[in-house]
PDB file of C-alpha atoms in Angstrom:
ATOM      1  CA  MET A   1      46.602  44.137 150.783  1.00 84.00           C
ATOM      2  CA  ALA A   2      49.255  45.449 148.786  1.00 92.00           C
ATOM      3  CA  ARG A   3      53.628  45.490 149.062  1.00 94.00           C
ATOM      4  CA  VAL A   4      55.835  47.733 149.124  1.00 96.00           C
ATOM      5  CA  VAL A   5      59.473  46.889 148.575  1.00 97.00           C
ATOM      6  CA  VAL A   6      62.670  49.017 149.585  1.00 97.00           C
ATOM      7  CA  ASP A   7      65.934  48.000 148.807  1.00 97.00           C
ATOM      8  CA  VAL A   8      68.868  49.239 150.439  1.00 98.00           C
ATOM      9  CA  MET A   9      72.374  48.767 148.936  1.00 97.00           C
ATOM     10  CA  LEU A  10      75.234  50.532 149.961  1.00 97.00           C
ATOM     11  CA  LYS A  11      76.762  53.733 148.031  1.00 97.00           C
ATOM     12  CA  PRO A  12      79.067  52.875 145.401  1.00 94.00           C
ATOM     13  CA  GLU A  13      82.189  54.643 146.349  1.00 95.00           C
ATOM     14  CA  ILE A  14      81.948  52.889 149.468  1.00 96.00           C
ATOM     15  CA  LEU A  15      83.693  49.796 150.059  1.00 95.00           C
ATOM     16  CA  ASP A  16      81.709  46.498 150.021  1.00 95.00           C
ATOM     17  CA  PRO A  17      83.382  43.562 151.577  1.00 95.00           C
ATOM     18  CA  GLN A  18      80.869  41.229 151.493  1.00 94.00           C
ATOM     19  CA  GLY A  19      80.015  41.410 148.068  1.00 95.00           C
ATOM     20  CA  LYS A  20      84.102  41.278 147.417  1.00 95.00           C
ATOM     21  CA  ALA A  21      83.414  38.187 149.336  1.00 95.00           C
ATOM     22  CA  VAL A  22      80.648  36.567 146.980  1.00 94.00           C
ATOM     23  CA  ALA A  23      82.891  37.668 144.541  1.00 94.00           C
ATOM     24  CA  GLY A  24      85.863  35.822 145.547  1.00 93.00           C
ATOM     25  CA  ALA A  25      84.465  32.701 145.963  1.00 92.00           C
ATOM     26  CA  LEU A  26      82.511  32.540 142.314  1.00 92.00           C
ATOM     27  CA  PRO A  27      85.460  31.365 140.216  1.00 90.00           C
ATOM     28  CA  ARG A  28      86.000  28.976 142.945  1.00 88.00           C
ATOM     29  CA  LEU A  29      82.628  27.465 141.775  1.00 86.00           C
ATOM     30  CA  GLY A  30      83.262  27.531 138.852  1.00 88.00           C
ATOM     31  CA  PHE A  31      81.374  30.710 137.826  1.00 88.00           C
ATOM     32  CA  THR A  32      83.293  32.616 135.679  1.00 86.00           C
ATOM     33  CA  ASN A  33      81.017  35.383 134.140  1.00 83.00           C
ATOM     34  CA  VAL A  34      81.284  37.858 136.940  1.00 91.00           C
ATOM     35  CA  VAL A  35      82.171  41.362 137.051  1.00 92.00           C
ATOM     36  CA  GLY A  36      81.315  42.152 140.064  1.00 94.00           C
ATOM     37  CA  VAL A  37      78.843  41.534 143.124  1.00 96.00           C
ATOM     38  CA  ARG A  38      77.177  44.191 144.971  1.00 97.00           C
ATOM     39  CA  GLN A  39      75.345  42.746 148.816  1.00 97.00           C
ATOM     40  CA  GLY A  40      72.513  45.063 150.196  1.00 97.00           C
ATOM     41  CA  LYS A  41      69.451  44.336 151.887  1.00 97.00           C
ATOM     42  CA  ARG A  42      65.490  44.133 150.679  1.00 97.00           C
ATOM     43  CA  PHE A  43      62.413  44.768 152.387  1.00 97.00           C
ATOM     44  CA  GLU A  44      59.326  43.842 151.840  1.00 96.00           C
ATOM     45  CA  ILE A  45      56.678  45.919 153.176  1.00 96.00           C
ATOM     46  CA  GLU A  46      52.489  44.838 153.415  1.00 94.00           C
ATOM     47  CA  VAL A  47      50.431  47.694 153.695  1.00 93.00           C
ATOM     48  CA  ASP A  48      46.734  47.791 153.054  1.00 91.00           C
ATOM     49  CA  GLU A  49      46.398  49.751 149.931  1.00 90.00           C
ATOM     50  CA  VAL A  50      49.242  52.223 148.466  1.00 92.00           C
ATOM     51  CA  THR A  51      48.573  55.787 148.217  1.00 92.00           C
ATOM     52  CA  ASP A  52      50.548  58.688 147.950  1.00 93.00           C
ATOM     53  CA  ALA A  53      50.775  59.373 151.805  1.00 91.00           C
ATOM     54  CA  VAL A  54      51.314  55.553 152.678  1.00 92.00           C
ATOM     55  CA  LEU A  55      54.518  55.253 149.725  1.00 94.00           C
ATOM     56  CA  ALA A  56      55.628  58.913 151.450  1.00 93.00           C
ATOM     57  CA  GLU A  57      55.687  57.298 154.903  1.00 93.00           C
ATOM     58  CA  VAL A  58      57.454  54.034 153.452  1.00 95.00           C
ATOM     59  CA  GLU A  59      60.032  56.799 152.332  1.00 95.00           C
ATOM     60  CA  LYS A  60      60.517  58.405 155.802  1.00 94.00           C
ATOM     61  CA  MET A  61      60.672  54.975 156.906  1.00 94.00           C
ATOM     62  CA  ALA A  62      63.810  54.034 154.808  1.00 96.00           C
ATOM     63  CA  GLU A  63      65.483  57.162 155.843  1.00 96.00           C
ATOM     64  CA  THR A  64      64.823  57.064 159.443  1.00 94.00           C
ATOM     65  CA  LEU A  65      65.020  53.515 159.819  1.00 94.00           C
ATOM     66  CA  LEU A  66      65.878  50.989 157.148  1.00 96.00           C
ATOM     67  CA  ALA A  67      68.857  53.086 155.791  1.00 97.00           C
ATOM     68  CA  ASN A  68      71.734  54.531 157.139  1.00 97.00           C
ATOM     69  CA  THR A  69      71.890  57.337 154.515  1.00 96.00           C
ATOM     70  CA  VAL A  70      75.354  58.209 154.881  1.00 97.00           C
ATOM     71  CA  ILE A  71      76.685  55.379 153.897  1.00 97.00           C
ATOM     72  CA  GLU A  72      73.352  53.669 152.083  1.00 97.00           C
ATOM     73  CA  ASP A  73      71.144  54.232 149.308  1.00 97.00           C
ATOM     74  CA  PHE A  74      67.484  53.304 148.793  1.00 98.00           C
ATOM     75  CA  VAL A  75      65.144  52.698 146.343  1.00 96.00           C
ATOM     76  CA  VAL A  76      61.094  52.741 147.050  1.00 96.00           C
ATOM     77  CA  ARG A  77      58.767  50.932 144.298  1.00 94.00           C
ATOM     78  CA  VAL A  78      55.431  49.085 144.472  1.00 95.00           C
ATOM     79  CA  GLU A  79      55.372  45.623 143.864  1.00 89.00           C
ATOM     80  CA  ASP A  80      52.871  43.047 143.363  1.00 75.00           C
ATOM     81  CA  PRO A  81      53.011  40.323 145.822  1.00 62.00           C
ATOM     82  CA  SER A  82      53.922  37.876 142.527  1.00 61.00           C
ATOM     83  CA  GLY A  83      56.842  39.660 142.534  1.00 58.00           C
ATOM     84  CA  ALA A  84      56.277  41.607 138.897  1.00 57.00           C
ATOM     85  CA  THR A  85      57.015  45.261 139.835  1.00 56.00           C
ATOM     86  CA  ALA A  86      53.534  47.668 139.365  1.00 53.00           C
TER      87      ALA A  86
ATOM     88  CA  MET B   1      77.730  45.631 130.802  1.00 84.00           C
ATOM     89  CA  ALA B   2      74.534  44.839 132.741  1.00 92.00           C
ATOM     90  CA  ARG B   3      73.308  43.677 136.078  1.00 94.00           C
ATOM     91  CA  VAL B   4      71.182  40.386 137.136  1.00 96.00           C
ATOM     92  CA  VAL B   5      69.463  40.756 140.929  1.00 97.00           C
ATOM     93  CA  VAL B   6      69.058  38.109 143.449  1.00 97.00           C
ATOM     94  CA  ASP B   7      66.165  38.385 145.964  1.00 97.00           C
ATOM     95  CA  VAL B   8      66.949  36.075 148.641  1.00 98.00           C
ATOM     96  CA  MET B   9      63.781  36.191 150.850  1.00 97.00           C
ATOM     97  CA  LEU B  10      63.157  33.643 154.167  1.00 97.00           C
ATOM     98  CA  LYS B  11      60.255  31.456 153.589  1.00 97.00           C
ATOM     99  CA  PRO B  12      57.013  32.604 154.402  1.00 94.00           C
ATOM    100  CA  GLU B  13      56.566  29.686 156.531  1.00 95.00           C
ATOM    101  CA  ILE B  14      60.087  30.954 158.423  1.00 96.00           C
ATOM    102  CA  LEU B  15      59.431  32.959 161.280  1.00 95.00           C
ATOM    103  CA  ASP B  16      61.623  35.985 160.392  1.00 95.00           C
ATOM    104  CA  PRO B  17      63.103  37.655 163.157  1.00 95.00           C
ATOM    105  CA  GLN B  18      64.626  41.039 161.654  1.00 94.00           C
ATOM    106  CA  GLY B  19      61.832  42.193 159.949  1.00 95.00           C
ATOM    107  CA  LYS B  20      59.447  41.587 163.662  1.00 95.00           C
ATOM    108  CA  ALA B  21      61.959  43.933 165.322  1.00 95.00           C
ATOM    109  CA  VAL B  22      61.655  46.551 162.015  1.00 94.00           C
ATOM    110  CA  ALA B  23      57.778  45.956 162.285  1.00 94.00           C
ATOM    111  CA  GLY B  24      58.281  46.262 165.935  1.00 93.00           C
ATOM    112  CA  ALA B  25      59.890  49.622 165.821  1.00 92.00           C
ATOM    113  CA  LEU B  26      57.749  51.634 163.441  1.00 92.00           C
ATOM    114  CA  PRO B  27      54.136  52.283 165.190  1.00 90.00           C
ATOM    115  CA  ARG B  28      56.699  53.833 168.028  1.00 88.00           C
ATOM    116  CA  LEU B  29      58.262  55.878 165.051  1.00 86.00           C
ATOM    117  CA  GLY B  30      54.634  56.819 164.041  1.00 88.00           C
ATOM    118  CA  PHE B  31      54.452  54.964 161.389  1.00 88.00           C
ATOM    119  CA  THR B  32      51.183  53.033 161.256  1.00 86.00           C
ATOM    120  CA  ASN B  33      50.028  52.036 157.775  1.00 83.00           C
ATOM    121  CA  VAL B  34      51.995  48.832 157.763  1.00 91.00           C
ATOM    122  CA  VAL B  35      50.641  45.459 158.129  1.00 92.00           C
ATOM    123  CA  GLY B  36      53.621  43.417 158.192  1.00 94.00           C
ATOM    124  CA  VAL B  37      57.316  43.581 157.390  1.00 96.00           C
ATOM    125  CA  ARG B  38      59.924  41.256 156.254  1.00 97.00           C
ATOM    126  CA  GLN B  39      63.643  41.336 155.167  1.00 97.00           C
ATOM    127  CA  GLY B  40      66.210  39.436 153.094  1.00 97.00           C
ATOM    128  CA  LYS B  41      69.077  40.146 151.357  1.00 97.00           C
ATOM    129  CA  ARG B  42      69.366  41.629 147.497  1.00 97.00           C
ATOM    130  CA  PHE B  43      72.319  40.795 145.151  1.00 97.00           C
ATOM    131  CA  GLU B  44      72.948  42.955 141.817  1.00 96.00           C
ATOM    132  CA  ILE B  45      75.828  40.950 139.966  1.00 96.00           C
ATOM    133  CA  GLU B  46      77.576  42.605 137.218  1.00 94.00           C
ATOM    134  CA  VAL B  47      78.031  40.446 134.119  1.00 93.00           C
ATOM    135  CA  ASP B  48      78.978  41.520 130.052  1.00 91.00           C
ATOM    136  CA  GLU B  49      76.117  40.681 128.750  1.00 90.00           C
ATOM    137  CA  VAL B  50      73.126  38.631 129.783  1.00 92.00           C
ATOM    138  CA  THR B  51      72.863  35.270 128.096  1.00 92.00           C
ATOM    139  CA  ASP B  52      70.558  32.001 128.866  1.00 93.00           C
ATOM    140  CA  ALA B  53      73.487  30.964 129.383  1.00 91.00           C
ATOM    141  CA  VAL B  54      74.836  33.411 132.344  1.00 92.00           C
ATOM    142  CA  LEU B  55      71.218  33.369 133.559  1.00 94.00           C
ATOM    143  CA  ALA B  56      70.688  29.657 133.932  1.00 94.00           C
ATOM    144  CA  GLU B  57      75.110  30.586 135.919  1.00 93.00           C
ATOM    145  CA  VAL B  58      73.159  33.211 138.205  1.00 95.00           C
ATOM    146  CA  GLU B  59      70.056  30.885 139.016  1.00 95.00           C
ATOM    147  CA  LYS B  60      73.128  27.719 139.880  1.00 94.00           C
ATOM    148  CA  MET B  61      74.930  30.302 141.987  1.00 94.00           C
ATOM    149  CA  ALA B  62      71.900  31.469 144.147  1.00 96.00           C
ATOM    150  CA  GLU B  63      71.166  27.622 144.485  1.00 96.00           C
ATOM    151  CA  THR B  64      74.479  27.114 145.843  1.00 94.00           C
ATOM    152  CA  LEU B  65      75.943  29.860 147.246  1.00 94.00           C
ATOM    153  CA  LEU B  66      73.525  33.065 147.424  1.00 96.00           C
ATOM    154  CA  ALA B  67      70.872  31.513 149.021  1.00 97.00           C
ATOM    155  CA  ASN B  68      70.005  28.705 151.613  1.00 97.00           C
ATOM    156  CA  THR B  69      67.193  26.991 150.138  1.00 96.00           C
ATOM    157  CA  VAL B  70      66.090  24.760 152.967  1.00 97.00           C
ATOM    158  CA  ILE B  71      64.943  28.445 154.427  1.00 97.00           C
ATOM    159  CA  GLU B  72      65.220  30.782 151.700  1.00 97.00           C
ATOM    160  CA  ASP B  73      63.322  31.447 148.115  1.00 97.00           C
ATOM    161  CA  PHE B  74      65.489  33.200 145.466  1.00 97.00           C
ATOM    162  CA  VAL B  75      64.228  35.266 142.577  1.00 96.00           C
ATOM    163  CA  VAL B  76      66.486  36.029 139.488  1.00 96.00           C
ATOM    164  CA  ARG B  77      65.852  38.928 136.898  1.00 94.00           C
ATOM    165  CA  VAL B  78      67.465  40.955 135.254  1.00 95.00           C
ATOM    166  CA  GLU B  79      67.879  44.679 135.956  1.00 89.00           C
ATOM    167  CA  ASP B  80      69.410  47.715 133.945  1.00 75.00           C
ATOM    168  CA  PRO B  81      71.674  49.679 135.503  1.00 62.00           C
ATOM    169  CA  SER B  82      69.376  52.713 136.288  1.00 61.00           C
ATOM    170  CA  GLY B  83      67.384  49.888 138.673  1.00 58.00           C
ATOM    171  CA  ALA B  84      64.089  49.561 136.462  1.00 57.00           C
ATOM    172  CA  THR B  85      63.288  46.087 135.794  1.00 56.00           C
ATOM    173  CA  ALA B  86      64.112  44.916 132.543  1.00 52.00           C
TER     174      ALA B  86
END
C-alpha cells in the first residue's frame, strides 16, 4: 500500500477568510511570531502501488474533483505512510 | 520568511464521511486504482524565521486551536516556500 497526498490551497490572490480568522485569533491566545496563516485541504489517497499511470490518475482526480482550479492550486506528492515525503 | 505547515487529519479510528464521499465518487468518474481516501486540513503558517521557540509555539497552536486533539492528529513540519519539505 502507498499513499499519495494532494494538498489543495486557495490561490495566493484569493482572500482566505478562514486563514484570516485563525491569524486573528492567535495574538489573543498569546502567539505573536506569526506573519500570516492560510488554510486548505489535504487528501490522503491510498493506492496499491505508485506508478506513473496512478500518479497521472491522481492528478486528473485533483483537477476534476478535489480542487476547484478556478480559485485553488493543488500539489500532488507521494508520501510513505510514516508521513515523510518519499 | 519561512513556512511551517500543520497537517490535521482525523484519527484513523474515527469515521471520515468526507473521505468516504470522495472515495465513493471516484469510480463514477472512471478512477479505479484507489483503495481509500481521507480528507483533512492543511495550515500554512508564515513566520519570520524558524527557531526551536517558534516550532514549539506552532506545536502549541496546533494543540489548542488548529486541531481537536480528541478526534484529530496533527503533524508540524517546516516547508520551504517552494513546497518541498525542508
